Structure formats: structure tokens, C-alpha cells
Amino acid sequence: MPVTDNQLRVTTSVLDRLLDYEPEVSREPIASRSKSLRQLKQSVMRDLEWLLNTRQIAGGIPEDLKEANDSIVMFGLPDFTVLSMESPDDQKYIKHEIEQAVRRFEQRLEGVQVSIEPVLSTERIIHFRIDARLKVDPAPEPITFDTVLQLGSGQYQVRTDT
């Protein structure tokens, strides 16, 4: 028996189900799988941007509270403003921290890999690429996020083809 589009619908996050983008509409139509998958990708992109633009508390967590590293207390990234983006060691550190933050706080993604494009000394931006698989049934969906860090403002912008 073939599987119908309704049987393959994607469940959105609790936050997205609570947000009402169209309050004047009292009943939401049931979205097709392709539409709900597109909405899920947009939701993940939005949440990644929030994650990358949030700074962790300075000083970190005391050793005896190491479980707190996986809690909302450590949501976000460390402050990278003192690092040199031209330094290979600093780039490796930034790449590692982004990968860890995405793995820890974006549970809808698996197989997360971050790559940094070569940095030109004349540019005030850094390009990252976040490759992962979106956890959806019946099979994970490959997804790529093109990410730009504006060095002047410290703001990240995340884009994807949806």
C-alpha cells in the first residue's frame, strides 16, 4: 500500500506550534509534506541564527557543575571578538565551538559538520558552511546552511536553500 502525503507530514517544534503567524485565521490548513518540510527547514535556520547570535556567560561553568554545560545556561557561543580570524588555531577553535553548540542545542540535526572558507585579510566577514542531516521520517534529509559572520558587528546570518 503506497504511503500518502498526509502520512508523511513533518511535526513542527513546540515553539512553532505555539507561534501564530496569522492570528486572523482561526483554522490552519493541514500542510503537505513538502510545505511542512520547508517550514521545518526555515524553523531550524531561524533557531540556528538565534543560537549563533547568543553569547554564553563569561567564565564558563565550575568543574563540579559540568552537567550544566548541556543545559540552557550555556546556550550560544563563546565571545570570539578577541580571536584572530586569520589564525588557523583560532579558526579551528571557532569551528569546534560552532559544531559543539549545534550538536548540543539543535537536536533536529545529525551529522553536523562545519567548514570555514578561506579568510581574506581585506574582508570583514567570515563564511561558514554547516552541513547536516535533518531528522525526518522516513529518511534524514541532507541540508546545508551558509553562514556569514560580520566581524564588525559580531552578528551571524544563516541562509539555506529551501
mmCIF file of C-alpha atoms in Angstrom:
data_model
loop_
_atom_site.group_PDB
_atom_site.id
_atom_site.type_symbol
_atom_site.label_atom_id
_atom_site.label_comp_id
_atom_site.label_asym_id
_atom_site.label_seq_id
_atom_site.Cartn_x
_atom_site.Cartn_y
_atom_site.Cartn_z
ATOM 1 C CA MET A 1 0.000 0.000 0.000
ATOM 2 C CA PRO A 2 1.558 3.345 -1.011
ATOM 3 C CA VAL A 3 2.237 5.932 1.661
ATOM 4 C CA THR A 4 0.222 9.128 1.257
ATOM 5 C CA ASP A 5 1.482 12.665 1.703
ATOM 6 C CA ASN A 6 -0.639 13.036 4.866
ATOM 7 C CA GLN A 7 1.078 10.034 6.445
ATOM 8 C CA LEU A 8 4.481 11.645 5.877
ATOM 9 C CA ARG A 9 3.714 15.004 7.460
ATOM 10 C CA VAL A 10 6.509 16.625 9.450
ATOM 11 C CA THR A 11 5.825 17.556 13.061
ATOM 12 C CA THR A 12 6.946 21.091 13.834
ATOM 13 C CA SER A 13 8.592 22.154 17.076
ATOM 14 C CA VAL A 14 6.555 23.157 20.107
ATOM 15 C CA LEU A 15 7.658 26.773 19.670
ATOM 16 C CA ASP A 16 6.465 26.841 16.070
ATOM 17 C CA ARG A 17 3.142 25.309 17.039
ATOM 18 C CA LEU A 18 2.678 27.981 19.725
ATOM 19 C CA LEU A 19 3.602 30.901 17.463
ATOM 20 C CA ASP A 20 0.708 32.221 15.429
ATOM 21 C CA TYR A 21 1.939 33.993 12.318
ATOM 22 C CA GLU A 22 -1.623 34.556 11.103
ATOM 23 C CA PRO A 23 -3.792 35.323 14.159
ATOM 24 C CA GLU A 24 -6.733 36.392 11.982
ATOM 25 C CA VAL A 25 -7.012 32.823 10.611
ATOM 26 C CA SER A 26 -8.863 30.624 13.109
ATOM 27 C CA ARG A 27 -8.175 27.265 11.412
ATOM 28 C CA GLU A 28 -4.856 26.314 9.899
ATOM 29 C CA PRO A 29 -4.984 24.107 6.810
ATOM 30 C CA ILE A 30 -3.098 20.826 7.009
ATOM 31 C CA ALA A 31 0.219 21.367 5.270
ATOM 32 C CA SER A 32 1.573 18.925 2.721
ATOM 33 C CA ARG A 33 4.830 17.123 3.475
ATOM 34 C CA SER A 34 6.798 19.386 1.143
ATOM 35 C CA LYS A 35 5.337 22.525 2.714
ATOM 36 C CA SER A 36 5.831 21.282 6.277
ATOM 37 C CA LEU A 37 9.401 20.188 5.434
ATOM 38 C CA ARG A 38 10.089 23.664 4.026
ATOM 39 C CA GLN A 39 8.647 25.211 7.208
ATOM 40 C CA LEU A 40 10.794 22.895 9.341
ATOM 41 C CA LYS A 41 13.928 23.939 7.456
ATOM 42 C CA GLN A 42 13.007 27.610 7.951
ATOM 43 C CA SER A 43 12.445 26.954 11.649
ATOM 44 C CA VAL A 44 15.826 25.235 12.041
ATOM 45 C CA MET A 45 17.502 28.079 10.153
ATOM 46 C CA ARG A 46 15.869 30.665 12.436
ATOM 47 C CA ASP A 47 16.846 28.737 15.564
ATOM 48 C CA LEU A 48 20.432 28.280 14.333
ATOM 49 C CA GLU A 49 20.690 32.018 13.802
ATOM 50 C CA TRP A 50 19.422 32.595 17.361
ATOM 51 C CA LEU A 51 21.928 30.056 18.697
ATOM 52 C CA LEU A 52 24.887 31.569 16.847
ATOM 53 C CA ASN A 53 23.944 35.129 17.828
ATOM 54 C CA THR A 54 23.655 34.301 21.538
ATOM 55 C CA ARG A 55 26.751 34.624 23.747
ATOM 56 C CA GLN A 56 27.460 32.223 26.572
ATOM 57 C CA ILE A 57 28.071 33.513 30.063
ATOM 58 C CA ALA A 58 31.656 34.651 30.550
ATOM 59 C CA GLY A 59 33.870 32.420 32.643
ATOM 60 C CA GLY A 60 32.034 29.199 31.922
ATOM 61 C CA ILE A 61 30.702 26.670 34.418
ATOM 62 C CA PRO A 62 32.568 25.447 37.532
ATOM 63 C CA GLU A 63 34.031 21.920 37.236
ATOM 64 C CA ASP A 64 31.653 20.462 39.833
ATOM 65 C CA LEU A 65 28.662 21.566 37.707
ATOM 66 C CA LYS A 66 29.773 20.043 34.399
ATOM 67 C CA GLU A 67 26.241 18.777 33.638
ATOM 68 C CA ALA A 68 25.254 22.426 33.281
ATOM 69 C CA ASN A 69 27.335 22.568 30.075
ATOM 70 C CA ASP A 70 24.495 20.729 28.339
ATOM 71 C CA SER A 71 21.803 22.980 29.807
ATOM 72 C CA ILE A 72 20.241 26.192 28.574
ATOM 73 C CA VAL A 73 22.666 28.055 30.863
ATOM 74 C CA MET A 74 25.384 27.512 28.248
ATOM 75 C CA PHE A 75 23.171 28.181 25.205
ATOM 76 C CA GLY A 76 25.034 30.060 22.495
ATOM 77 C CA LEU A 77 28.675 30.556 21.597
ATOM 78 C CA PRO A 78 31.665 31.968 23.445
ATOM 79 C CA ASP A 79 32.676 35.512 22.559
ATOM 80 C CA PHE A 80 35.104 35.297 19.620
ATOM 81 C CA THR A 81 35.835 39.030 19.306
ATOM 82 C CA VAL A 82 39.353 38.709 20.773
ATOM 83 C CA LEU A 83 40.354 35.942 18.353
ATOM 84 C CA SER A 84 42.234 36.428 15.104
ATOM 85 C CA MET A 85 40.205 35.084 12.223
ATOM 86 C CA GLU A 86 43.410 34.701 10.202
ATOM 87 C CA SER A 87 44.920 32.324 12.787
ATOM 88 C CA PRO A 88 44.491 28.624 11.868
ATOM 89 C CA ASP A 89 44.320 27.724 15.579
ATOM 90 C CA ASP A 90 41.583 30.281 16.236
ATOM 91 C CA GLN A 91 39.659 29.118 13.157
ATOM 92 C CA LYS A 92 39.885 25.519 14.390
ATOM 93 C CA TYR A 93 38.615 26.615 17.823
ATOM 94 C CA ILE A 94 35.689 28.561 16.301
ATOM 95 C CA LYS A 95 34.775 25.638 14.030
ATOM 96 C CA HIS A 96 34.838 23.256 17.009
ATOM 97 C CA GLU A 97 32.698 25.540 19.201
ATOM 98 C CA ILE A 98 30.093 26.034 16.468
ATOM 99 C CA GLU A 99 29.892 22.279 15.834
ATOM 100 C CA GLN A 100 29.526 21.549 19.553
ATOM 101 C CA ALA A 101 26.850 24.205 20.058
ATOM 102 C CA VAL A 102 24.803 22.966 17.086
ATOM 103 C CA ARG A 103 25.123 19.322 18.172
ATOM 104 C CA ARG A 104 24.163 20.178 21.741
ATOM 105 C CA PHE A 105 21.278 22.581 21.153
ATOM 106 C CA GLU A 106 19.818 21.720 17.744
ATOM 107 C CA GLN A 107 18.516 18.200 18.210
ATOM 108 C CA ARG A 108 16.704 18.208 14.860
ATOM 109 C CA LEU A 109 20.079 17.887 13.111
ATOM 110 C CA GLU A 110 22.521 14.986 12.995
ATOM 111 C CA GLY A 111 25.939 14.502 11.406
ATOM 112 C CA VAL A 112 26.801 18.187 11.870
ATOM 113 C CA GLN A 113 29.992 19.340 10.152
ATOM 114 C CA VAL A 114 31.236 22.918 9.961
ATOM 115 C CA SER A 115 33.739 24.179 7.422
ATOM 116 C CA ILE A 116 35.281 27.636 7.226
ATOM 117 C CA GLU A 117 36.012 29.159 3.852
ATOM 118 C CA PRO A 118 39.451 30.763 3.454
ATOM 119 C CA VAL A 119 39.579 34.209 5.033
ATOM 120 C CA LEU A 120 40.864 37.156 3.025
ATOM 121 C CA SER A 121 42.576 39.775 5.160
ATOM 122 C CA THR A 122 40.675 42.530 3.330
ATOM 123 C CA GLU A 123 37.246 41.084 4.146
ATOM 124 C CA ARG A 124 35.360 41.917 7.325
ATOM 125 C CA ILE A 125 33.251 38.775 7.051
ATOM 126 C CA ILE A 126 33.835 35.056 7.521
ATOM 127 C CA HIS A 127 31.892 32.425 5.600
ATOM 128 C CA PHE A 128 30.972 29.150 7.304
ATOM 129 C CA ARG A 129 29.172 26.179 5.891
ATOM 130 C CA ILE A 130 27.143 23.938 8.182
ATOM 131 C CA ASP A 131 26.330 20.556 6.639
ATOM 132 C CA ALA A 132 23.988 18.170 8.444
ATOM 133 C CA ARG A 133 21.044 15.829 8.062
ATOM 134 C CA LEU A 134 17.603 16.958 9.159
ATOM 135 C CA LYS A 135 15.976 14.240 11.269
ATOM 136 C CA VAL A 136 12.717 13.460 9.481
ATOM 137 C CA ASP A 137 10.964 10.186 8.709
ATOM 138 C CA PRO A 138 11.236 8.033 6.721
ATOM 139 C CA ALA A 139 14.829 9.140 5.989
ATOM 140 C CA PRO A 140 17.001 12.068 7.124
ATOM 141 C CA GLU A 141 17.155 14.957 4.670
ATOM 142 C CA PRO A 142 20.580 16.492 3.821
ATOM 143 C CA ILE A 143 20.699 20.220 4.489
ATOM 144 C CA THR A 144 23.332 22.940 4.177
ATOM 145 C CA PHE A 145 23.369 26.298 5.926
ATOM 146 C CA ASP A 146 25.522 29.074 4.501
ATOM 147 C CA THR A 147 26.547 31.223 7.417
ATOM 148 C CA VAL A 148 28.241 34.608 7.462
ATOM 149 C CA LEU A 149 29.869 36.231 10.494
ATOM 150 C CA GLN A 150 30.050 40.020 10.240
ATOM 151 C CA LEU A 151 33.258 40.848 12.118
ATOM 152 C CA GLY A 152 32.306 44.457 12.760
ATOM 153 C CA SER A 153 29.017 43.660 14.478
ATOM 154 C CA GLY A 154 29.677 40.071 15.579
ATOM 155 C CA GLN A 155 26.327 39.064 14.039
ATOM 156 C CA TYR A 156 25.745 35.780 12.233
ATOM 157 C CA GLN A 157 23.411 35.425 9.262
ATOM 158 C CA VAL A 158 22.221 31.947 8.290
ATOM 159 C CA ARG A 159 20.772 31.035 4.879
ATOM 160 C CA THR A 160 19.675 27.807 3.234
ATOM 161 C CA ASP A 161 18.030 26.729 0.011
ATOM 162 C CA THR A 162 14.537 25.589 0.962
#
